[in-house]
Amino acid sequence: MKIDIIFGPPGTGKTTKLLNILEDELKRHSPKEIAYVSFSRKGAYEGKDRALIKFPKYSESDFEYFRTLHSIAFRTLGIGKGMMITKNHYKMFGEKLGFKFSGYFTEDMQNTKDDAYLNYDILMRNNKDAAKKLLGTLEAQQLRYIQLNYKHFRETLGILDFTDLIEMFIRKNKSVPVKVAIIDEAQDLTSLQWQMVLVAFRDCENIYIAGDDDQALYQWSGADVKFFLNIKGNQHVLNKSYRLPRNILEYSKLITNLISFRADKEYTHNGEEGDIIVVKHISEIDMSKGEWMIISRNVQYLLEVQDYLRSQALMFTYKGKISVPPSHIKAINQYEKNRKTKKDERMYLLGDLVDTTVKQNYDKPWYEVFNLHENIATYYRDILRSKVNTKESHIEVNTIHGVKGGEKENVVILLDYSRNVNKNWNEDPDSELRCYYVGVTRAKKNLYIIPSSSRYGFPLLEL
């Protein structure tokens, strides 16, 4: 077995490199003999989509093993969709035990405290070392109670969670019938997923493992960066970033120089100079033109950002959702049309914005009738007055985790972070430095840095 490890720093064309490898392997093997797996569905499907564009003679069904590890386990084990746990199952489980579970976990864990107990159970099965860090924050008796009942609940209903899929695949101990495996986003695989990789692709002739340990963001959910760094094989570093200008690349190196355990990767900038601008507040930045990304380690620091953008009548997306929902625009237009025509047409578009059981006399404008916060109603009015295109936005607002893989000409990064993040910074600074690095390296031209105005935050470094 031949193993090649490809380190792809930000903007160095890692996916393009993998597609070139795929093209070369397709000269010797059929698509069905090649697996292309990734940590995320987005990564796996991007590989498939780009392969279909580059190799139009093949169909989607030819790339049978271009999917996530969970999807490969699901198909190999012959699991039906009805056997997988759902949000309703988590809700039911919580009601039976007197807790509130969503089954949804984030780096901030801002859903419910009860979910932290389920998260521990899943994390313990994926990466025991990562799970142990949570023990001090959980009540031991309650943890044991939930763990035992969670297992019993799944067994009684005959349902599986996603970790069950990986565990079952490993126990079956049967390799996938492919000769080549391409593993992308390798830095984000959990310890358990690495065990599956060892089983699934043990009979391969060639294995290509691609990733960047400096961009590992998912240690909170069990990513085993050390396993990735300890793999033996032929190492290749993609040595030119087509995204990063000189200044921003140099600043990012100041961050990686602080990471204690990493692979040394030398790579050059794109030939442009770039700018790094430090400002005290977002109001000092003119975002009326160009493409923008505003990011923070924690959700809570993006609330003020959204309020400011609304005060400036700027359209934006937050976690992928546009700031003025199309349904609200349709509802406003319908209501005002009814006011002009004096027809009490059915208000089917209004949803929760107005009580549709009450007949409207239309003596008041929409912003005095709709169930909207005053600030939101004012924002909508400003947007409509300025005749802004409400179908698109040039400003993206998100957490650093939410924009991984993305890039923008202009990036604004808020250095504030929460007390919980500060605790992790003290215990495992490498993981937070990687997050800082990912944020900084989204910028293609200009990087705006807003230093922390609270007690905790990433350090402002000097070039």
XYZ file of C-alpha atoms in Angstrom:
463
model
C 0.000 0.000 0.000
C 1.296 3.421 -1.006
C 0.268 6.398 1.140
C 0.602 10.024 0.042
C -0.131 12.845 2.473
C -1.022 16.194 0.933
C -0.933 19.303 3.095
C -3.061 22.062 1.607
C -2.718 25.459 3.336
C -5.487 28.039 2.663
C -6.097 28.801 -0.990
C -3.438 26.460 -2.353
C -5.821 24.510 -4.580
C -6.169 21.304 -2.581
C -9.378 20.218 -4.320
C -7.833 20.889 -7.728
C -4.841 18.777 -6.723
C -7.126 15.918 -5.674
C -9.028 16.109 -8.960
C -5.737 15.872 -10.843
C -4.916 12.784 -8.805
C -8.355 11.405 -9.609
C -7.813 12.035 -13.319
C -4.544 10.129 -13.175
C -6.115 7.212 -11.256
C -9.018 7.021 -13.729
C -6.490 6.071 -16.401
C -5.910 2.831 -14.491
C -9.141 2.232 -12.589
C -12.878 2.582 -13.094
C -14.728 5.192 -10.945
C -16.322 2.390 -8.922
C -12.825 1.320 -7.805
C -12.105 4.747 -6.332
C -13.372 6.195 -3.053
C -13.409 9.931 -2.375
C -14.412 10.569 1.222
C -14.583 13.689 3.304
C -15.449 14.762 6.841
C -18.409 16.836 5.658
C -21.189 16.216 3.132
C -20.226 19.492 1.497
C -16.663 18.273 0.951
C -17.682 14.859 -0.384
C -20.337 16.232 -2.724
C -18.046 18.997 -3.945
C -15.560 16.313 -4.949
C -18.282 14.423 -6.823
C -19.745 17.539 -8.474
C -16.389 18.788 -9.684
C -15.469 15.302 -10.895
C -18.679 15.147 -12.944
C -17.824 18.497 -14.542
C -14.244 17.527 -15.277
C -15.116 14.015 -16.473
C -18.482 14.385 -18.292
C -18.340 10.885 -19.781
C -19.220 9.514 -16.325
C -22.563 9.707 -14.530
C -23.253 10.294 -10.856
C -23.883 6.588 -10.268
C -20.343 5.804 -11.460
C -18.886 7.608 -8.437
C -20.449 5.209 -5.968
C -17.967 5.812 -3.151
C -17.787 9.600 -3.347
C -19.466 10.274 -0.015
C -18.905 10.758 3.707
C -17.721 7.903 5.901
C -21.141 7.837 7.556
C -22.787 7.456 4.156
C -20.443 4.618 3.180
C -21.239 2.817 6.445
C -24.977 3.405 5.919
C -24.919 1.891 2.424
C -22.546 -0.953 3.245
C -24.552 -2.054 6.269
C -27.841 -1.867 4.362
C -29.424 0.469 6.884
C -32.820 1.973 6.034
C -33.572 5.654 6.621
C -36.312 4.703 9.050
C -33.702 3.203 11.356
C -31.849 6.493 11.887
C -32.488 8.704 14.893
C -34.339 11.980 14.253
C -34.997 15.265 16.070
C -38.348 13.878 17.168
C -36.620 10.903 18.751
C -34.341 13.217 20.745
C -37.370 15.230 21.849
C -39.184 12.036 22.870
C -36.140 10.769 24.762
C -35.870 14.047 26.653
C -39.566 14.027 27.601
C -39.298 10.492 28.979
C -36.334 11.432 31.177
C -37.431 14.932 32.084
C -34.754 16.689 30.046
C -34.658 18.796 26.918
C -32.603 17.314 24.088
C -32.203 18.579 20.540
C -29.447 16.181 19.442
C -27.732 19.175 17.850
C -24.296 20.176 19.071
C -22.206 23.224 18.202
C -18.809 24.560 19.171
C -20.608 27.055 21.444
C -23.066 24.511 22.909
C -25.641 27.293 22.991
C -28.695 25.105 22.541
C -29.383 23.464 25.948
C -27.236 22.405 28.874
C -28.928 19.002 28.740
C -27.485 18.446 25.259
C -24.006 18.627 26.778
C -24.664 15.245 28.398
C -25.627 13.631 25.095
C -22.669 15.329 23.461
C -20.367 13.733 26.030
C -21.743 10.256 25.262
C -21.206 10.710 21.514
C -17.810 12.346 22.038
C -16.695 9.526 24.337
C -17.390 7.033 21.568
C -15.545 9.140 18.985
C -12.543 10.410 20.928
C -12.107 9.487 24.591
C -9.350 12.028 25.215
C -11.509 14.882 23.944
C -14.478 13.721 26.024
C -12.493 13.632 29.256
C -12.075 17.405 29.079
C -15.829 17.798 29.602
C -16.095 15.693 32.739
C -15.497 18.594 35.110
C -18.504 20.458 33.699
C -21.018 17.598 34.070
C -22.749 16.055 37.067
C -21.515 12.434 37.277
C -24.740 10.734 38.425
C -26.863 12.532 35.843
C -24.325 11.666 33.126
C -24.449 7.927 33.925
C -28.255 8.034 34.038
C -28.519 9.655 30.606
C -25.852 7.431 29.037
C -27.510 4.191 30.156
C -30.958 5.326 29.124
C -29.798 6.722 25.776
C -28.407 3.319 24.839
C -31.538 1.550 26.104
C -33.775 4.022 24.217
C -32.058 3.304 20.894
C -32.111 -0.437 21.426
C -35.794 -0.470 22.421
C -36.883 1.519 19.349
C -34.410 -0.227 17.054
C -32.847 3.059 15.927
C -29.250 4.149 15.378
C -27.349 7.397 15.717
C -24.531 8.340 13.348
C -21.825 7.083 15.692
C -23.566 3.682 15.761
C -23.020 3.463 11.975
C -19.253 3.859 12.297
C -19.051 1.452 15.244
C -21.069 -1.200 13.392
C -18.923 -0.868 10.274
C -15.761 -1.369 12.331
C -17.221 -4.438 14.066
C -18.180 -5.941 10.705
C -14.503 -5.633 9.779
C -15.045 -5.697 6.013
C -13.118 -3.464 3.634
C -14.699 -1.429 0.849
C -14.110 -2.962 -2.634
C -11.969 -0.122 -4.005
C -8.333 0.095 -5.053
C -7.827 3.809 -4.485
C -8.961 5.986 -1.596
C -8.818 9.783 -1.536
C -9.489 11.178 1.933
C -10.145 14.914 2.137
C -10.497 17.166 5.218
C -8.458 14.569 7.077
C -7.644 16.941 9.935
C -11.298 16.836 11.031
C -11.766 13.052 11.297
C -12.411 11.686 14.789
C -10.428 8.844 16.364
C -13.340 6.502 15.641
C -13.525 7.606 12.008
C -9.806 6.925 11.609
C -10.479 3.373 12.852
C -13.093 3.043 10.106
C -10.605 4.349 7.524
C -8.131 1.655 8.569
C -10.779 -1.040 8.060
C -12.477 0.361 4.956
C -9.359 0.993 2.881
C -6.889 -1.595 4.138
C -6.872 -3.396 0.761
C -6.229 -0.301 -1.348
C -3.212 0.026 -3.592
C -3.001 3.810 -3.168
C -4.306 6.080 -0.439
C -4.175 9.869 -0.692
C -4.783 11.752 2.547
C -5.331 15.501 2.212
C -5.843 18.175 4.820
C -4.255 20.918 6.860
C -3.693 20.469 10.565
C -3.546 24.249 10.998
C -7.187 24.404 9.871
C -8.486 21.735 12.262
C -11.600 23.281 13.807
C -13.462 20.287 15.149
C -11.434 19.073 18.101
C -14.446 20.021 20.231
C -16.359 17.244 18.439
C -13.582 14.648 18.523
C -11.271 15.496 15.613
C -7.988 13.651 16.143
C -5.338 15.966 14.707
C -2.509 13.975 16.297
C -3.524 10.833 14.418
C -3.461 12.775 11.164
C -0.010 14.208 11.914
C 1.415 10.838 12.921
C 0.491 9.020 9.696
C 3.545 7.730 7.861
C 3.726 8.329 4.129
C 5.113 10.471 1.340
C 4.443 14.072 2.344
C 3.676 16.852 -0.146
C 3.011 20.514 0.656
C 1.080 22.661 -1.810
C 3.392 25.639 -1.679
C 1.530 28.593 -3.171
C -1.638 30.265 -1.948
C -3.688 31.773 -4.750
C -5.880 33.466 -2.135
C -3.598 35.153 0.369
C -1.634 38.373 -0.250
C 1.702 38.921 1.464
C 0.569 40.903 4.535
C -2.214 38.525 5.456
C -0.038 35.460 4.916
C 2.660 36.952 7.155
C 0.111 37.699 9.876
C -1.244 34.150 9.668
C 2.285 32.817 10.166
C 2.519 34.719 13.443
C -0.445 32.629 14.593
C 0.859 29.255 13.406
C 4.244 29.999 15.020
C 2.412 29.843 18.350
C 0.950 26.369 17.680
C 3.042 23.823 19.565
C 2.137 20.644 17.650
C 1.892 21.012 13.896
C 3.483 20.078 10.584
C 5.826 22.736 9.251
C 4.519 23.985 5.908
C 6.254 26.627 3.838
C 4.088 28.297 1.213
C 4.136 31.607 -0.606
C 1.601 34.384 -1.188
C -0.206 35.268 -4.411
C 2.034 38.182 -5.346
C -0.315 40.868 -4.050
C 0.445 43.070 -1.054
C -2.852 43.115 0.840
C -3.856 45.360 3.735
C -4.393 44.775 7.439
C -6.436 47.493 9.100
C -7.088 47.654 12.846
C -10.276 49.490 13.894
C -12.016 49.904 17.233
C -15.564 49.423 15.980
C -17.331 48.118 12.905
C -18.821 51.576 12.304
C -15.375 52.721 11.132
C -15.616 50.456 8.069
C -17.415 51.388 4.858
C -19.123 48.203 3.660
C -21.375 49.779 1.043
C -19.348 48.269 -1.804
C -17.406 45.073 -2.432
C -17.860 41.624 -0.901
C -17.551 41.242 2.857
C -17.314 38.575 5.516
C -17.753 39.456 9.198
C -16.734 36.692 11.568
C -16.323 35.952 15.252
C -15.421 32.975 17.418
C -18.782 33.128 19.201
C -22.317 33.886 18.066
C -22.954 36.407 20.848
C -20.537 38.964 19.403
C -22.336 38.960 16.066
C -25.609 40.288 17.523
C -24.325 43.874 17.707
C -22.915 43.485 14.199
C -26.347 42.577 12.840
C -27.957 45.510 14.647
C -25.397 47.866 13.130
C -25.922 46.527 9.597
C -29.675 46.973 9.996
C -29.171 50.552 11.176
C -27.280 51.199 7.927
C -29.983 49.571 5.777
C -27.523 46.973 4.537
C -28.593 43.534 3.369
C -26.621 40.627 4.829
C -26.760 36.900 5.370
C -26.444 35.373 8.802
C -25.527 31.692 8.872
C -26.684 31.454 5.271
C -30.084 33.103 5.780
C -30.763 36.492 4.207
C -31.607 39.351 6.581
C -34.913 40.174 4.883
C -36.751 36.883 4.226
C -38.424 36.765 0.777
C -41.636 35.612 2.459
C -41.753 38.860 4.459
C -41.334 40.969 1.336
C -44.180 39.043 -0.335
C -46.339 39.536 2.744
C -45.681 43.289 2.827
C -46.463 43.624 -0.869
C -49.658 41.600 -0.502
C -50.848 43.600 2.480
C -50.199 46.946 0.786
C -51.900 45.735 -2.390
C -54.957 44.875 -0.329
C -54.878 48.346 1.253
C -54.894 50.018 -2.153
C -57.578 47.818 -3.713
C -59.661 47.665 -0.524
C -60.052 43.935 -1.082
C -59.811 41.589 1.859
C -57.967 38.902 -0.044
C -56.836 35.812 1.793
C -53.641 36.641 3.709
C -52.046 33.268 3.074
C -48.541 34.693 2.777
C -48.463 36.409 6.140
C -47.938 33.381 8.358
C -47.017 34.506 11.888
C -46.710 38.160 10.873
C -50.397 38.882 11.408
C -53.418 37.161 12.894
C -55.074 35.769 9.758
C -58.214 34.835 11.702
C -59.029 38.499 12.204
C -60.508 40.424 9.269
C -58.263 43.340 8.324
C -59.723 46.781 7.647
C -56.412 48.056 6.272
C -56.626 51.422 7.978
C -53.029 51.078 9.146
C -49.810 50.455 7.177
C -48.091 47.057 7.402
C -45.418 48.215 9.854
C -48.089 49.089 12.423
C -49.918 45.785 11.998
C -47.287 43.095 11.523
C -45.885 41.223 14.513
C -42.358 42.541 14.082
C -39.963 44.083 16.566
C -39.850 47.844 16.061
C -36.188 47.746 14.995
C -36.882 45.037 12.405
C -39.880 46.914 11.006
C -37.750 50.066 10.733
C -35.037 48.068 8.995
C -37.509 46.666 6.452
C -38.867 50.156 5.794
C -35.353 51.541 5.239
C -34.536 48.694 2.882
C -37.713 49.196 0.851
C -37.276 52.982 0.713
C -33.732 52.655 -0.615
C -34.942 50.145 -3.212
C -32.188 47.684 -2.316
C -32.173 44.343 -4.102
C -33.544 42.116 -1.351
C -32.727 38.913 -3.210
C -28.966 39.127 -2.730
C -26.358 40.392 -0.329
C -22.665 41.211 -0.481
C -22.151 40.851 3.286
C -21.845 37.504 5.072
C -22.048 37.284 8.867
C -21.084 34.041 10.582
C -18.897 32.297 13.114
C -15.388 31.243 12.131
C -16.561 27.632 12.146
C -19.389 28.560 9.804
C -17.154 30.040 7.094
C -14.522 27.325 6.950
C -13.633 26.753 3.306
C -15.014 30.156 2.344
C -13.250 33.342 1.288
C -14.056 36.978 0.625
C -12.226 40.010 -0.740
C -12.718 41.816 2.584
C -12.852 40.084 5.955
C -13.665 41.640 9.326
C -12.680 39.526 12.322
C -13.793 40.318 15.868
C -11.193 39.086 18.348
C -13.596 38.816 21.305
C -14.390 35.361 22.593
C -16.362 33.914 25.496
C -15.287 32.775 28.954
C -15.755 29.121 27.906
C -13.433 29.664 24.950
C -10.925 31.309 27.268
C -11.038 28.210 29.456
C -10.225 26.092 26.411
C -7.502 28.584 25.412
C -5.818 27.968 28.769
C -6.197 24.183 28.515
C -5.609 23.636 24.792
C -4.334 26.836 23.122
C -3.483 25.004 19.884
C -7.148 24.366 19.080
C -8.082 28.044 19.518
C -5.035 29.268 17.613
C -6.148 27.108 14.686
C -9.549 28.767 14.851
C -7.893 32.210 14.826
C -5.779 31.130 11.849
C -8.794 29.920 9.867
C -10.551 33.234 10.453
C -7.630 35.364 9.318
C -6.978 33.285 6.190
C -10.455 33.864 4.723
C -9.301 37.289 3.443
C -8.301 37.649 -0.212
C -7.409 41.344 -0.138
C -8.161 43.292 3.046
C -8.241 42.063 6.640
C -9.959 44.298 9.192
C -9.229 43.407 12.810
C -11.390 44.597 15.704
C -9.480 43.961 18.956
C -11.354 42.520 21.898
C -13.369 45.067 23.863
C -14.324 42.513 26.504
C -12.333 40.594 29.082
C -11.418 37.731 26.756
C -10.207 37.547 23.199
C -7.548 36.502 20.701
C -4.350 38.542 20.973
C -3.683 41.282 18.434
C -0.297 40.370 16.950
C 2.257 42.782 15.498
C 3.949 42.250 12.145
